[in-house]
């Protein structure tokens, strides 16, 4: 989510290096800066291919240190090579132009031409070469005697910076990138069961067994014990053997299409066109092809699409509406505001169920939904789905079910695994004008 901390911190560090770097006493410590930047390049290697999942504070600290050290080194070099004062206008013009070109490269060119986040290792490569050049200059003082050692270390780091990203992507059958990030399809062995999984960053967005009896079964966060599956299986219309109309925000690999039966309509809302392409790629995933329901895909932002549908044709009259957009590192807060929930309710039947998938490494969203339930007077259930023994393709998942009708959530299957939502009185209602991730950080 767009919260100030996530952009004020790096921006502040970057601007701070301008202030510190354009200082004669700091720029004179060139040898020390070379050492610091070599350490930062080593940390950058760990960020390219981390040995394990790092906690949030460690990721912030490591990225902040790399940014601070690299920018400080580059800005002191910039200050050291500044022209005569009569050329300062051109000097600062080139500075501004370089910033604009760098922003255009990262925002426009890199997503179109790179399959991975290659701009980060490329920047580290340039910095390693700059450190090598600086070490060979007499201006580094005593460090000049170690110039060959520093050069060798810089070259070794450069080799690692090149090879580690290649290794990280070497096990991927498919790698795609666009504005929304990098998608990879990999083969992963889950306790002896080979499966294809779709990964965005470090987050698994669905998987399917490669062969055998488990090939067509639902997996990951969407097994029969998950909140979404329970909401579908125990809806009064399903119990009466009537067709369901199901809406789903977030396609993944289309796993929830498994629960469709003849006569059902399952309508997915997916903002990333490359996710749609991967989900339909039958070399890896077949949930959409094998579904007994009529599957529809709406490309674009789910909320904007649903607002357009409301204006054009009124309510979609969903029996179950699943919001699976919060499992990644980036939380789309506009899908969790009170205005968004009211829009979902407008598209829901009176006995319909909203199912929120809130599994997340960093954010605890249950209190946010508790406050919304309290405000709108809805019925709510929290469900923690645990993998059954002997099923390595199932993950822990956390769900919140909301409905206007208490009887819908009172089925024996839901009552057996659900509990009341827990919240905190200090949690303020999320709206389109207000959201606060600091209050719900794990």
mmCIF file of N, CA and C in Angstrom, residues 332-403:
data_model
loop_
_atom_site.group_PDB
_atom_site.id
_atom_site.type_symbol
_atom_site.label_atom_id
_atom_site.label_comp_id
_atom_site.label_asym_id
_atom_site.label_seq_id
_atom_site.Cartn_x
_atom_site.Cartn_y
_atom_site.Cartn_z
ATOM 1 N N UNK A 332 -3.340 -3.794 -1.808
ATOM 2 C CA UNK A 332 -4.185 -2.798 -2.487
ATOM 3 C C UNK A 332 -5.262 -2.302 -1.528
ATOM 4 N N UNK A 333 -4.948 -1.251 -0.779
ATOM 5 C CA UNK A 333 -5.842 -0.777 0.275
ATOM 6 C C UNK A 333 -7.190 -0.317 -0.278
ATOM 7 N N UNK A 334 -7.233 0.088 -1.557
ATOM 8 C CA UNK A 334 -8.496 0.561 -2.114
ATOM 9 C C UNK A 334 -9.506 -0.568 -2.282
ATOM 10 N N UNK A 335 -9.059 -1.819 -2.147
ATOM 11 C CA UNK A 335 -9.978 -2.964 -2.202
ATOM 12 C C UNK A 335 -10.462 -3.363 -0.815
ATOM 13 N N UNK A 336 -10.034 -2.634 0.218
ATOM 14 C CA UNK A 336 -10.376 -2.997 1.593
ATOM 15 C C UNK A 336 -10.996 -1.821 2.351
ATOM 16 N N UNK A 337 -11.341 -0.774 1.655
ATOM 17 C CA UNK A 337 -11.969 0.370 2.298
ATOM 18 C C UNK A 337 -13.463 0.117 2.469
ATOM 19 N N UNK A 338 -14.098 0.925 3.306
ATOM 20 C CA UNK A 338 -15.532 0.770 3.527
ATOM 21 C C UNK A 338 -16.315 0.986 2.235
ATOM 22 N N UNK A 339 -15.828 1.888 1.380
ATOM 23 C CA UNK A 339 -16.502 2.129 0.102
ATOM 24 C C UNK A 339 -16.410 0.902 -0.800
ATOM 25 N N UNK A 340 -15.242 0.227 -0.780
ATOM 26 C CA UNK A 340 -15.088 -0.981 -1.598
ATOM 27 C C UNK A 340 -16.003 -2.091 -1.094
ATOM 28 N N UNK A 341 -16.090 -2.275 0.221
ATOM 29 C CA UNK A 341 -16.942 -3.325 0.780
ATOM 30 C C UNK A 341 -18.404 -3.057 0.429
ATOM 31 N N UNK A 342 -18.817 -1.806 0.489
ATOM 32 C CA UNK A 342 -20.198 -1.479 0.133
ATOM 33 C C UNK A 342 -20.471 -1.797 -1.334
ATOM 34 N N UNK A 343 -19.459 -1.592 -2.201
ATOM 35 C CA UNK A 343 -19.615 -1.949 -3.611
ATOM 36 C C UNK A 343 -19.767 -3.458 -3.759
ATOM 37 N N UNK A 344 -18.964 -4.236 -3.029
ATOM 38 C CA UNK A 344 -19.098 -5.691 -3.080
ATOM 39 C C UNK A 344 -20.501 -6.118 -2.653
ATOM 40 N N UNK A 345 -20.995 -5.492 -1.589
ATOM 41 C CA UNK A 345 -22.323 -5.840 -1.092
ATOM 42 C C UNK A 345 -23.403 -5.497 -2.117
ATOM 43 N N UNK A 346 -23.193 -4.417 -2.873
ATOM 44 C CA UNK A 346 -24.158 -4.064 -3.923
ATOM 45 C C UNK A 346 -24.236 -5.143 -4.989
ATOM 46 N N UNK A 347 -23.138 -5.836 -5.216
ATOM 47 C CA UNK A 347 -23.105 -6.894 -6.235
ATOM 48 C C UNK A 347 -23.422 -8.274 -5.652
ATOM 49 N N UNK A 348 -23.833 -8.326 -4.396
ATOM 50 C CA UNK A 348 -24.073 -9.592 -3.706
ATOM 51 C C UNK A 348 -25.571 -9.793 -3.478
ATOM 52 N N UNK A 349 -26.029 -11.028 -3.535
ATOM 53 C CA UNK A 349 -27.410 -11.352 -3.164
ATOM 54 C C UNK A 349 -27.598 -11.136 -1.660
ATOM 55 N N UNK A 350 -28.826 -11.014 -1.198
ATOM 56 C CA UNK A 350 -29.054 -10.812 0.238
ATOM 57 C C UNK A 350 -28.449 -11.905 1.109
ATOM 58 N N UNK A 351 -28.421 -13.137 0.610
ATOM 59 C CA UNK A 351 -27.815 -14.231 1.381
ATOM 60 C C UNK A 351 -26.401 -14.560 0.892
ATOM 61 N N UNK A 352 -25.764 -13.615 0.221
ATOM 62 C CA UNK A 352 -24.426 -13.837 -0.315
ATOM 63 C C UNK A 352 -23.352 -13.748 0.752
ATOM 64 N N UNK A 353 -22.158 -14.252 0.397
ATOM 65 C CA UNK A 353 -21.028 -14.307 1.322
ATOM 66 C C UNK A 353 -19.822 -13.614 0.684
ATOM 67 N N UNK A 354 -19.169 -12.755 1.468
ATOM 68 C CA UNK A 354 -17.879 -12.204 1.084
ATOM 69 C C UNK A 354 -16.795 -13.021 1.762
ATOM 70 N N UNK A 355 -15.830 -13.523 0.992
ATOM 71 C CA UNK A 355 -14.730 -14.326 1.538
ATOM 72 C C UNK A 355 -13.416 -13.601 1.273
ATOM 73 N N UNK A 356 -12.754 -13.159 2.334
ATOM 74 C CA UNK A 356 -11.491 -12.428 2.223
ATOM 75 C C UNK A 356 -10.331 -13.347 2.578
ATOM 76 N N UNK A 357 -9.400 -13.505 1.654
ATOM 77 C CA UNK A 357 -8.179 -14.272 1.940
ATOM 78 C C UNK A 357 -7.161 -13.300 2.518
ATOM 79 N N UNK A 358 -6.827 -13.460 3.802
ATOM 80 C CA UNK A 358 -5.972 -12.479 4.478
ATOM 81 C C UNK A 358 -4.641 -13.079 4.920
ATOM 82 N N UNK A 359 -4.222 -14.209 4.343
ATOM 83 C CA UNK A 359 -2.899 -14.757 4.645
ATOM 84 C C UNK A 359 -1.851 -13.744 4.197
ATOM 85 N N UNK A 360 -0.956 -13.372 5.106
ATOM 86 C CA UNK A 360 0.027 -12.349 4.779
ATOM 87 C C UNK A 360 1.191 -12.434 5.743
ATOM 88 N N UNK A 361 2.404 -12.222 5.228
ATOM 89 C CA UNK A 361 3.599 -12.315 6.069
ATOM 90 C C UNK A 361 3.741 -11.135 7.019
ATOM 91 N N UNK A 362 3.275 -9.964 6.587
ATOM 92 C CA UNK A 362 3.588 -8.747 7.327
ATOM 93 C C UNK A 362 2.385 -8.037 7.928
ATOM 94 N N UNK A 363 1.206 -8.242 7.355
ATOM 95 C CA UNK A 363 0.045 -7.433 7.713
ATOM 96 C C UNK A 363 -1.039 -8.315 8.331
ATOM 97 N N UNK A 364 -1.595 -7.891 9.469
ATOM 98 C CA UNK A 364 -2.713 -8.584 10.115
ATOM 99 C C UNK A 364 -3.994 -7.831 9.776
ATOM 100 N N UNK A 365 -4.779 -8.367 8.859
ATOM 101 C CA UNK A 365 -5.939 -7.647 8.340
ATOM 102 C C UNK A 365 -7.233 -7.969 9.060
ATOM 103 N N UNK A 366 -7.218 -8.939 9.967
ATOM 104 C CA UNK A 366 -8.443 -9.276 10.686
ATOM 105 C C UNK A 366 -9.036 -8.073 11.425
ATOM 106 N N UNK A 367 -8.226 -7.248 12.147
ATOM 107 C CA UNK A 367 -8.821 -6.089 12.834
ATOM 108 C C UNK A 367 -9.478 -5.087 11.892
ATOM 109 N N UNK A 368 -8.942 -4.948 10.672
ATOM 110 C CA UNK A 368 -9.527 -4.028 9.702
ATOM 111 C C UNK A 368 -10.930 -4.504 9.306
ATOM 112 N N UNK A 369 -11.048 -5.810 9.045
ATOM 113 C CA UNK A 369 -12.345 -6.362 8.663
ATOM 114 C C UNK A 369 -13.301 -6.401 9.851
ATOM 115 N N UNK A 370 -12.750 -6.567 11.055
ATOM 116 C CA UNK A 370 -13.591 -6.506 12.257
ATOM 117 C C UNK A 370 -14.250 -5.137 12.367
ATOM 118 N N UNK A 371 -13.485 -4.078 12.134
ATOM 119 C CA UNK A 371 -14.039 -2.729 12.210
ATOM 120 C C UNK A 371 -15.093 -2.515 11.140
ATOM 121 N N UNK A 372 -14.860 -3.032 9.934
ATOM 122 C CA UNK A 372 -15.849 -2.906 8.856
ATOM 123 C C UNK A 372 -17.117 -3.675 9.205
ATOM 124 N N UNK A 373 -16.954 -4.880 9.773
ATOM 125 C CA UNK A 373 -18.122 -5.665 10.186
ATOM 126 C C UNK A 373 -18.946 -4.904 11.226
ATOM 127 N N UNK A 374 -18.245 -4.295 12.191
ATOM 128 C CA UNK A 374 -18.934 -3.535 13.230
ATOM 129 C C UNK A 374 -19.680 -2.344 12.633
ATOM 130 N N UNK A 375 -19.065 -1.675 11.690
ATOM 131 C CA UNK A 375 -19.650 -0.473 11.109
ATOM 132 C C UNK A 375 -20.888 -0.783 10.273
ATOM 133 N N UNK A 376 -20.807 -1.857 9.482
ATOM 134 C CA UNK A 376 -21.896 -2.185 8.562
ATOM 135 C C UNK A 376 -22.915 -3.144 9.162
ATOM 136 N N UNK A 377 -22.680 -3.628 10.373
ATOM 137 C CA UNK A 377 -23.618 -4.544 11.009
ATOM 138 C C UNK A 377 -23.691 -5.904 10.343
ATOM 139 N N UNK A 378 -22.571 -6.399 9.850
ATOM 140 C CA UNK A 378 -22.529 -7.685 9.168
ATOM 141 C C UNK A 378 -22.234 -8.812 10.160
ATOM 142 N N UNK A 379 -22.482 -10.028 9.720
ATOM 143 C CA UNK A 379 -22.071 -11.217 10.457
ATOM 144 C C UNK A 379 -20.683 -11.621 9.957
ATOM 145 N N UNK A 380 -19.829 -12.123 10.850
ATOM 146 C CA UNK A 380 -18.467 -12.447 10.436
ATOM 147 C C UNK A 380 -17.919 -13.682 11.114
ATOM 148 N N UNK A 381 -17.048 -14.390 10.394
ATOM 149 C CA UNK A 381 -16.383 -15.592 10.900
ATOM 150 C C UNK A 381 -14.932 -15.570 10.451
ATOM 151 N N UNK A 382 -14.029 -15.921 11.347
ATOM 152 C CA UNK A 382 -12.600 -16.052 11.036
ATOM 153 C C UNK A 382 -12.279 -17.536 10.938
ATOM 154 N N UNK A 383 -11.588 -17.935 9.874
ATOM 155 C CA UNK A 383 -11.259 -19.354 9.646
ATOM 156 C C UNK A 383 -9.771 -19.501 9.398
ATOM 157 N N UNK A 384 -9.130 -20.339 10.182
ATOM 158 C CA UNK A 384 -7.731 -20.720 9.945
ATOM 159 C C UNK A 384 -7.738 -22.135 9.389
ATOM 160 N N UNK A 385 -7.374 -22.248 8.125
ATOM 161 C CA UNK A 385 -7.352 -23.551 7.456
ATOM 162 C C UNK A 385 -5.955 -24.150 7.554
ATOM 163 N N UNK A 386 -5.842 -25.328 8.130
ATOM 164 C CA UNK A 386 -4.552 -26.001 8.273
ATOM 165 C C UNK A 386 -4.458 -27.168 7.299
ATOM 166 N N UNK A 387 -3.261 -27.451 6.778
ATOM 167 C CA UNK A 387 -3.115 -28.548 5.815
ATOM 168 C C UNK A 387 -3.449 -29.897 6.452
ATOM 169 N N UNK A 388 -4.207 -30.720 5.764
ATOM 170 C CA UNK A 388 -4.464 -32.060 6.299
ATOM 171 C C UNK A 388 -3.195 -32.901 6.271
ATOM 172 N N UNK A 389 -3.053 -33.862 7.157
ATOM 173 C CA UNK A 389 -1.850 -34.697 7.167
ATOM 174 C C UNK A 389 -1.652 -35.414 5.824
ATOM 175 N N UNK A 390 -0.409 -35.441 5.374
ATOM 176 C CA UNK A 390 -0.083 -36.150 4.143
ATOM 177 C C UNK A 390 -0.423 -35.411 2.874
ATOM 178 N N UNK A 391 -0.710 -34.123 2.967
ATOM 179 C CA UNK A 391 -1.012 -33.338 1.766
ATOM 180 C C UNK A 391 0.010 -32.213 1.652
ATOM 181 N N UNK A 392 1.136 -32.461 1.010
ATOM 182 C CA UNK A 392 2.195 -31.438 0.946
ATOM 183 C C UNK A 392 1.855 -30.260 0.055
ATOM 184 N N UNK A 393 0.802 -30.360 -0.748
ATOM 185 C CA UNK A 393 0.447 -29.266 -1.649
ATOM 186 C C UNK A 393 -0.530 -28.282 -1.015
ATOM 187 N N UNK A 394 -0.851 -28.471 0.256
ATOM 188 C CA UNK A 394 -1.753 -27.573 0.966
ATOM 189 C C UNK A 394 -0.955 -26.641 1.873
ATOM 190 N N UNK A 395 -1.401 -25.400 1.963
ATOM 191 C CA UNK A 395 -0.753 -24.400 2.807
ATOM 192 C C UNK A 395 -1.692 -23.955 3.914
ATOM 193 N N UNK A 396 -1.113 -23.451 4.991
ATOM 194 C CA UNK A 396 -1.891 -22.711 5.978
ATOM 195 C C UNK A 396 -2.545 -21.518 5.304
ATOM 196 N N UNK A 397 -3.810 -21.266 5.608
ATOM 197 C CA UNK A 397 -4.454 -20.075 5.050
ATOM 198 C C UNK A 397 -5.408 -19.484 6.075
ATOM 199 N N UNK A 398 -5.630 -18.181 5.956
ATOM 200 C CA UNK A 398 -6.452 -17.442 6.910
ATOM 201 C C UNK A 398 -7.521 -16.680 6.138
ATOM 202 N N UNK A 399 -8.764 -16.830 6.594
ATOM 203 C CA UNK A 399 -9.897 -16.289 5.860
ATOM 204 C C UNK A 399 -10.849 -15.574 6.805
ATOM 205 N N UNK A 400 -11.548 -14.590 6.268
ATOM 206 C CA UNK A 400 -12.654 -13.939 6.961
ATOM 207 C C UNK A 400 -13.875 -13.996 6.049
ATOM 208 N N UNK A 401 -14.980 -14.506 6.580
ATOM 209 C CA UNK A 401 -16.242 -14.551 5.847
ATOM 210 C C UNK A 401 -17.192 -13.518 6.438
ATOM 211 N N UNK A 402 -17.824 -12.711 5.598
ATOM 212 C CA UNK A 402 -18.804 -11.721 6.016
ATOM 213 C C UNK A 402 -20.093 -11.927 5.241
ATOM 214 N N UNK A 403 -21.206 -11.672 5.906
ATOM 215 C CA UNK A 403 -22.499 -11.802 5.243
ATOM 216 C C UNK A 403 -23.542 -10.974 5.988
#
